[in-house]
mmCIF file of C-alpha atoms and ligand atoms in Angstrom:
data_model
loop_
_atom_site.group_PDB
_atom_site.id
_atom_site.type_symbol
_atom_site.label_atom_id
_atom_site.label_comp_id
_atom_site.label_asym_id
_atom_site.label_seq_id
_atom_site.Cartn_x
_atom_site.Cartn_y
_atom_site.Cartn_z
ATOM 1 C CA UNK U 1 6.682 11.539 -20.528
ATOM 2 C CA UNK U 2 3.691 11.803 -18.208
ATOM 3 C CA UNK U 3 1.878 8.508 -17.749
ATOM 4 C CA UNK U 4 -1.887 8.252 -17.876
ATOM 5 C CA UNK U 5 -2.815 5.340 -15.629
ATOM 6 C CA UNK U 6 -5.162 2.530 -16.513
ATOM 7 C CA UNK U 7 -8.012 1.577 -14.161
ATOM 8 C CA UNK U 8 -6.011 -1.434 -13.006
ATOM 9 C CA UNK U 9 -2.923 0.676 -12.286
ATOM 10 C CA UNK U 10 -5.048 3.182 -10.385
ATOM 11 C CA UNK U 11 -6.416 0.344 -8.305
ATOM 12 C CA UNK U 12 -2.869 -0.746 -7.373
ATOM 13 C CA UNK U 13 -1.790 2.832 -6.616
ATOM 14 C CA UNK U 14 -4.905 3.229 -4.468
ATOM 15 C CA UNK U 15 -3.957 0.126 -2.459
ATOM 16 C CA UNK U 16 -0.430 1.420 -1.823
ATOM 17 C CA UNK U 17 -1.763 4.848 -0.886
ATOM 18 C CA UNK U 18 -4.171 3.332 1.629
ATOM 19 C CA UNK U 19 -1.253 1.636 3.402
ATOM 20 C CA UNK U 20 0.673 4.946 3.369
ATOM 21 C CA UNK U 21 -2.271 6.751 4.979
ATOM 22 C CA UNK U 22 -2.720 4.064 7.629
ATOM 23 C CA UNK U 23 1.000 4.086 8.429
ATOM 24 C CA UNK U 24 0.951 7.857 8.921
ATOM 25 C CA UNK U 25 -2.068 7.628 11.230
ATOM 26 C CA UNK U 26 -0.313 4.919 13.239
ATOM 27 C CA UNK U 27 2.891 6.979 13.510
ATOM 28 C CA UNK U 28 0.949 10.052 14.628
ATOM 29 C CA UNK U 29 -0.235 8.131 17.672
ATOM 30 C CA UNK U 30 3.341 7.266 18.663
ATOM 31 C CA UNK U 31 4.953 10.681 18.200
ATOM 32 C CA UNK U 32 5.697 12.163 21.618
ATOM 33 C CA UNK U 33 8.393 13.273 24.014
ATOM 34 C CA UNK U 34 11.019 10.551 24.546
ATOM 35 C CA UNK U 35 10.521 8.340 21.489
ATOM 36 C CA UNK U 36 13.422 7.983 19.048
ATOM 37 C CA UNK U 37 13.038 8.397 15.312
ATOM 38 C CA UNK U 38 14.463 4.876 14.884
ATOM 39 C CA UNK U 39 11.546 3.508 16.914
ATOM 40 C CA UNK U 40 9.108 5.346 14.641
ATOM 41 C CA UNK U 41 10.878 3.859 11.613
ATOM 42 C CA UNK U 42 10.476 0.333 12.991
ATOM 43 C CA UNK U 43 6.770 0.839 13.749
ATOM 44 C CA UNK U 44 6.222 2.054 10.183
ATOM 45 C CA UNK U 45 8.207 -0.668 8.475
ATOM 46 C CA UNK U 46 6.576 -3.451 10.513
ATOM 47 C CA UNK U 47 3.133 -2.128 9.609
ATOM 48 C CA UNK U 48 4.005 -1.845 5.908
ATOM 49 C CA UNK U 49 5.474 -5.369 5.789
ATOM 50 C CA UNK U 50 2.445 -6.780 7.603
ATOM 51 C CA UNK U 51 0.401 -5.525 4.633
ATOM 52 C CA UNK U 52 2.533 -7.488 2.160
ATOM 53 C CA UNK U 53 4.058 -4.262 0.922
ATOM 54 C CA UNK U 54 7.530 -2.743 1.064
ATOM 55 C CA UNK U 55 8.824 0.592 2.303
ATOM 56 C CA UNK U 56 9.553 2.386 -0.949
ATOM 57 C CA UNK U 57 12.277 4.717 0.340
ATOM 58 C CA UNK U 58 14.521 1.959 1.703
ATOM 59 C CA UNK U 59 17.492 1.516 -0.614
ATOM 60 C CA UNK U 60 16.285 4.317 -2.904
ATOM 61 C CA UNK U 61 19.038 6.117 -4.755
ATOM 62 C CA UNK U 62 18.695 9.629 -6.099
ATOM 63 C CA UNK U 63 20.917 11.216 -8.672
ATOM 64 C CA UNK U 64 23.835 12.955 -6.999
ATOM 65 C CA UNK U 65 23.649 11.090 -3.714
ATOM 66 C CA UNK U 66 26.087 8.214 -3.439
ATOM 67 C CA UNK U 67 24.359 6.610 -0.453
ATOM 68 C CA UNK U 68 21.156 4.613 -0.892
ATOM 69 C CA UNK U 69 18.491 5.822 1.532
ATOM 70 C CA UNK U 70 19.005 3.635 4.611
ATOM 71 C CA UNK U 71 15.602 3.680 6.354
ATOM 72 C CA UNK U 72 11.913 2.983 5.765
ATOM 73 C CA UNK U 73 10.618 6.508 6.379
ATOM 74 C CA UNK U 74 11.926 10.066 6.566
ATOM 75 C CA UNK U 75 11.781 11.896 9.896
ATOM 76 C CA UNK U 76 12.690 15.578 9.633
ATOM 77 C CA UNK U 77 12.775 17.676 12.805
ATOM 78 C CA UNK U 78 12.586 21.502 13.032
ATOM 79 C CA UNK U 79 15.238 22.911 10.648
ATOM 80 C CA UNK U 80 15.386 19.583 8.816
ATOM 81 C CA UNK U 81 13.188 20.125 5.768
ATOM 82 C CA UNK U 82 12.905 16.590 4.330
ATOM 83 C CA UNK U 83 14.814 13.287 4.031
ATOM 84 C CA UNK U 84 15.885 13.207 7.692
ATOM 85 C CA UNK U 85 17.226 9.726 8.458
ATOM 86 C CA UNK U 86 15.736 7.986 11.528
ATOM 87 C CA UNK U 87 18.296 7.258 14.244
ATOM 88 C CA UNK U 88 18.930 7.636 17.961
ATOM 89 C CA UNK U 89 17.634 11.190 18.201
ATOM 90 C CA UNK U 90 15.040 11.496 20.970
ATOM 91 C CA UNK U 91 12.024 13.723 20.343
ATOM 92 C CA UNK U 92 11.785 16.726 22.659
ATOM 93 C CA UNK U 93 8.955 18.995 23.691
ATOM 94 C CA UNK U 94 8.466 21.912 21.330
ATOM 95 C CA UNK U 95 9.814 20.209 18.218
ATOM 96 C CA UNK U 96 7.900 19.632 14.993
ATOM 97 C CA UNK U 97 8.552 16.493 12.973
ATOM 98 C CA UNK U 98 7.734 15.697 9.364
ATOM 99 C CA UNK U 99 6.923 12.016 8.775
ATOM 100 C CA UNK U 100 7.232 10.954 5.147
ATOM 101 C CA UNK U 101 6.091 7.485 4.058
ATOM 102 C CA UNK U 102 6.319 5.696 0.706
ATOM 103 C CA UNK U 103 4.905 2.254 -0.047
ATOM 104 C CA UNK U 104 5.317 -0.097 -2.986
ATOM 105 C CA UNK U 105 2.910 -2.977 -3.546
ATOM 106 C CA UNK U 106 2.139 -4.912 -6.750
ATOM 107 C CA UNK U 107 4.754 -2.745 -8.460
ATOM 108 C CA UNK U 108 2.951 0.545 -7.734
ATOM 109 C CA UNK U 109 3.757 3.380 -5.348
ATOM 110 C CA UNK U 110 2.014 5.720 -2.934
ATOM 111 C CA UNK U 111 3.684 8.662 -1.157
ATOM 112 C CA UNK U 112 2.532 11.063 1.572
ATOM 113 C CA UNK U 113 3.813 13.129 4.469
ATOM 114 C CA UNK U 114 2.599 15.224 7.358
ATOM 115 C CA UNK U 115 4.102 17.321 10.129
ATOM 116 C CA UNK U 116 3.142 16.922 13.775
ATOM 117 C CA UNK U 117 3.988 18.626 17.053
ATOM 118 C CA UNK U 118 5.908 17.051 19.924
ATOM 119 C CA UNK U 119 4.138 18.207 23.100
ATOM 120 C CA UNK U 120 3.515 21.942 23.321
ATOM 121 C CA UNK U 121 4.965 24.025 20.513
ATOM 122 C CA UNK U 122 5.269 27.762 19.899
ATOM 123 C CA UNK U 123 2.423 29.651 18.255
ATOM 124 C CA UNK U 124 4.629 30.489 15.276
ATOM 125 C CA UNK U 125 5.503 26.810 14.657
ATOM 126 C CA UNK U 126 1.808 25.964 14.864
ATOM 127 C CA UNK U 127 1.064 28.671 12.305
ATOM 128 C CA UNK U 128 3.846 27.301 10.061
ATOM 129 C CA UNK U 129 2.257 23.828 10.154
ATOM 130 C CA UNK U 130 -1.258 25.189 9.580
ATOM 131 C CA UNK U 131 -0.212 27.337 6.605
ATOM 132 C CA UNK U 132 1.753 24.455 5.061
ATOM 133 C CA UNK U 133 -1.138 21.996 5.381
ATOM 134 C CA UNK U 134 -3.616 24.537 4.035
ATOM 135 C CA UNK U 135 -1.285 25.296 1.092
ATOM 136 C CA UNK U 136 -1.350 21.607 0.168
ATOM 137 C CA UNK U 137 -5.162 21.638 -0.039
ATOM 138 C CA UNK U 138 -5.113 24.913 -1.991
ATOM 139 C CA UNK U 139 -2.714 23.274 -4.446
ATOM 140 C CA UNK U 140 -4.879 20.153 -4.670
ATOM 141 C CA UNK U 141 -7.899 22.288 -5.650
ATOM 142 C CA UNK U 142 -6.005 23.356 -8.784
ATOM 143 C CA UNK U 143 -5.145 19.761 -9.738
ATOM 144 C CA UNK U 144 -7.976 19.239 -12.216
ATOM 145 C CA UNK U 145 -7.940 18.094 -15.829
ATOM 146 C CA UNK U 146 -7.095 20.876 -18.321
ATOM 147 C CA UNK U 147 -5.342 23.007 -15.702
ATOM 148 C CA UNK U 148 -1.564 23.233 -15.897
ATOM 149 C CA UNK U 149 1.033 21.994 -13.432
ATOM 150 C CA UNK U 150 2.107 25.495 -12.437
ATOM 151 C CA UNK U 151 -1.470 26.430 -11.546
ATOM 152 C CA UNK U 152 -0.851 24.157 -8.560
ATOM 153 C CA UNK U 153 2.576 25.716 -7.959
ATOM 154 C CA UNK U 154 1.355 29.304 -8.140
ATOM 155 C CA UNK U 155 -1.558 28.638 -5.785
ATOM 156 C CA UNK U 156 0.728 27.069 -3.170
ATOM 157 C CA UNK U 157 3.318 29.821 -3.481
ATOM 158 C CA UNK U 158 0.948 32.761 -3.236
ATOM 159 C CA UNK U 159 -0.868 31.392 -0.186
ATOM 160 C CA UNK U 160 2.417 30.648 1.620
ATOM 161 C CA UNK U 161 3.991 34.005 0.798
ATOM 162 C CA UNK U 162 0.829 35.947 1.753
ATOM 163 C CA UNK U 163 1.291 34.366 5.148
ATOM 164 C CA UNK U 164 4.888 35.523 5.454
ATOM 165 C CA UNK U 165 6.649 32.191 4.911
ATOM 166 C CA UNK U 166 8.717 30.880 1.981
ATOM 167 C CA UNK U 167 8.507 27.849 -0.311
ATOM 168 C CA UNK U 168 11.548 25.646 -0.855
ATOM 169 C CA UNK U 169 12.743 25.893 -4.474
ATOM 170 C CA UNK U 170 15.227 23.007 -4.647
ATOM 171 C CA UNK U 171 12.732 20.148 -4.117
ATOM 172 C CA UNK U 172 9.406 19.482 -5.795
ATOM 173 C CA UNK U 173 6.363 17.231 -5.911
ATOM 174 C CA UNK U 174 6.225 14.667 -8.705
ATOM 175 C CA UNK U 175 4.265 12.171 -10.710
ATOM 176 C CA UNK U 176 3.965 8.846 -8.868
ATOM 177 C CA UNK U 177 2.737 5.379 -9.807
ATOM 178 C CA UNK U 178 4.897 2.859 -11.610
ATOM 179 C CA UNK U 179 7.897 4.738 -10.162
ATOM 180 C CA UNK U 180 8.258 6.731 -6.962
ATOM 181 C CA UNK U 181 9.318 9.775 -8.943
ATOM 182 C CA UNK U 182 7.844 10.302 -12.401
ATOM 183 C CA UNK U 183 7.192 13.308 -14.574
ATOM 184 C CA UNK U 184 5.884 15.901 -14.166
ATOM 185 C CA UNK U 185 7.912 17.716 -11.561
ATOM 186 C CA UNK U 186 5.465 19.699 -9.400
ATOM 187 C CA UNK U 187 7.235 22.761 -7.976
ATOM 188 C CA UNK U 188 5.794 24.762 -5.097
ATOM 189 C CA UNK U 189 6.430 28.027 -6.921
ATOM 190 C CA UNK U 190 5.727 29.150 -10.461
ATOM 191 C CA UNK U 191 3.621 31.057 -12.888
ATOM 192 C CA UNK U 192 -0.073 30.316 -13.330
ATOM 193 C CA UNK U 193 -1.078 29.022 -16.769
ATOM 194 C CA UNK U 194 2.305 27.415 -17.519
ATOM 195 C CA UNK U 195 3.728 23.905 -17.368
ATOM 196 C CA UNK U 196 2.345 20.609 -18.656
ATOM 197 C CA UNK U 197 -1.398 20.166 -19.035
ATOM 198 C CA UNK U 198 -3.052 17.944 -16.427
ATOM 199 C CA UNK U 199 -5.190 15.086 -17.694
ATOM 200 C CA UNK U 200 -7.678 12.661 -16.213
ATOM 201 C CA UNK U 201 -6.049 9.555 -14.647
ATOM 202 C CA UNK U 202 -2.670 11.120 -13.975
ATOM 203 C CA UNK U 203 -1.445 10.479 -10.439
ATOM 204 C CA UNK U 204 0.791 13.065 -8.793
ATOM 205 C CA UNK U 205 2.255 13.815 -5.382
ATOM 206 C CA UNK U 206 1.929 17.430 -4.256
ATOM 207 C CA UNK U 207 4.277 18.287 -1.392
ATOM 208 C CA UNK U 208 4.794 21.841 -0.176
ATOM 209 C CA UNK U 209 7.927 22.299 1.946
ATOM 210 C CA UNK U 210 7.544 25.619 3.734
ATOM 211 C CA UNK U 211 10.234 27.506 5.645
ATOM 212 C CA UNK U 212 9.581 30.003 8.417
ATOM 213 C CA UNK U 213 12.581 32.027 7.283
ATOM 214 C CA UNK U 214 14.392 32.103 3.956
ATOM 215 C CA UNK U 215 13.792 29.479 1.285
ATOM 216 C CA UNK U 216 17.371 28.350 0.807
ATOM 217 C CA UNK U 217 18.342 24.827 1.875
ATOM 218 C CA UNK U 218 21.480 22.681 2.010
ATOM 219 C CA UNK U 219 22.177 18.945 2.240
ATOM 220 C CA UNK U 220 23.877 17.647 5.346
ATOM 221 C CA UNK U 221 27.052 15.484 5.467
ATOM 222 C CA UNK U 222 24.949 12.264 5.548
ATOM 223 C CA UNK U 223 24.086 12.909 1.888
ATOM 224 C CA UNK U 224 20.335 13.024 2.538
ATOM 225 C CA UNK U 225 19.073 15.322 5.263
ATOM 226 C CA UNK U 226 17.964 18.642 3.772
ATOM 227 C CA UNK U 227 18.263 21.553 6.219
ATOM 228 C CA UNK U 228 17.262 25.199 6.115
ATOM 229 C CA UNK U 229 20.343 27.350 5.582
ATOM 230 C CA UNK U 230 19.219 29.887 8.201
ATOM 231 C CA UNK U 231 18.461 27.230 10.843
ATOM 232 C CA UNK U 232 14.796 28.208 11.116
ATOM 233 C CA UNK U 233 12.042 25.546 11.179
ATOM 234 C CA UNK U 234 10.353 24.029 8.152
ATOM 235 C CA UNK U 235 7.128 22.037 7.666
ATOM 236 C CA UNK U 236 6.083 19.511 5.016
ATOM 237 C CA UNK U 237 2.758 17.982 3.963
ATOM 238 C CA UNK U 238 2.178 15.666 1.008
ATOM 239 C CA UNK U 239 -0.634 13.721 -0.646
ATOM 240 C CA UNK U 240 -0.780 11.463 -3.691
ATOM 241 C CA UNK U 241 -3.816 12.460 -5.740
ATOM 242 C CA UNK U 242 -5.710 11.209 -8.775
ATOM 243 C CA UNK U 243 -6.667 13.785 -11.386
ATOM 244 C CA UNK U 244 -10.164 13.664 -12.796
ATOM 245 C CA UNK U 245 -12.497 16.016 -14.575
ATOM 246 C CA UNK U 246 -14.036 17.058 -11.302
ATOM 247 C CA UNK U 247 -12.569 17.257 -7.831
ATOM 248 C CA UNK U 248 -9.227 15.436 -7.477
ATOM 249 C CA UNK U 249 -9.323 12.284 -5.397
ATOM 250 C CA UNK U 250 -6.878 12.306 -2.474
ATOM 251 C CA UNK U 251 -5.595 8.730 -2.547
ATOM 252 C CA UNK U 252 -3.602 9.063 0.694
ATOM 253 C CA UNK U 253 -6.476 10.625 2.674
ATOM 254 C CA UNK U 254 -7.128 8.958 6.013
HETATM 255 N N1 MF3 O 1 8.375 12.098 -0.380
HETATM 256 C C1 MF3 O 1 9.779 12.228 -0.614
HETATM 257 C C2 MF3 O 1 10.055 12.497 -2.063
HETATM 258 O O1 MF3 O 1 9.168 12.337 -2.860
HETATM 259 C C3 MF3 O 1 10.524 11.084 -0.069
HETATM 260 C C4 MF3 O 1 11.642 10.513 -0.823
HETATM 261 S S1 MF3 O 1 12.755 9.817 0.262
HETATM 262 C C5 MF3 O 1 13.748 8.859 -0.637
HETATM 263 O O2 MF3 O 1 11.124 12.932 -2.449
HETATM 264 F F1 MF3 O 1 14.540 8.267 0.152
HETATM 265 F F2 MF3 O 1 13.055 7.987 -1.286
HETATM 266 F F3 MF3 O 1 14.375 9.612 -1.505
HETATM 267 CO CO1 CO O 2 7.133 12.693 -2.640
#
């Protein structure tokens, strides 16, 4: 069941999304050589709590994983695709790191992610980040009332593949609002003209995960961290958006 949000619900989701966007902008300023991912996690959680909100990922349990997610944010470096757990790892020059933030306030969620460089990075990693971010916006353009979910998917996939990279198949975007993960599932691959019909006042998170090499991924021994199987880098960008009859509104825009 895909929820259509009321004006009041949209207002709450908008508030949570604003805190997500601000947290990501704050984190971006701290990413650099020498900082640990645990320090980034603390900066994010403190900021979220200071806004009378909670970090939505903390304690989250997903089907199949026996461990509740132990941190406030996800920090995924290089071959880590998503759900990297913050810890003592120190950021090094040349790495790329995906920062994924979820916030719950007044019972409603917002969710967004971006990937940033640590110091100087290779040209190919920069291109991976640029293509992934651009694919998100290309997907967002398709997220209008009366289009179908896989119009978003197909647009993301074709742009990414034209650029020589691959889209992760095992993880998807999702509806978001009353719950962190709602229907519909929003894959980053698929056939145009198929899937559920999009309607005004649906709120969804679109999140391309793009691999430089092959699309296959595996989950690490910690039960969370998703890694590329071939060890090549991956990038991730995500926005929560509101569907309308015209241009979608990016609720997690900064
Ligand atoms: N943005 C990610 C997602 O939608 C983050 C989830 S992390 C989790 O899957 F811990 F909450 F699972
Ligand atoms: Co998400």
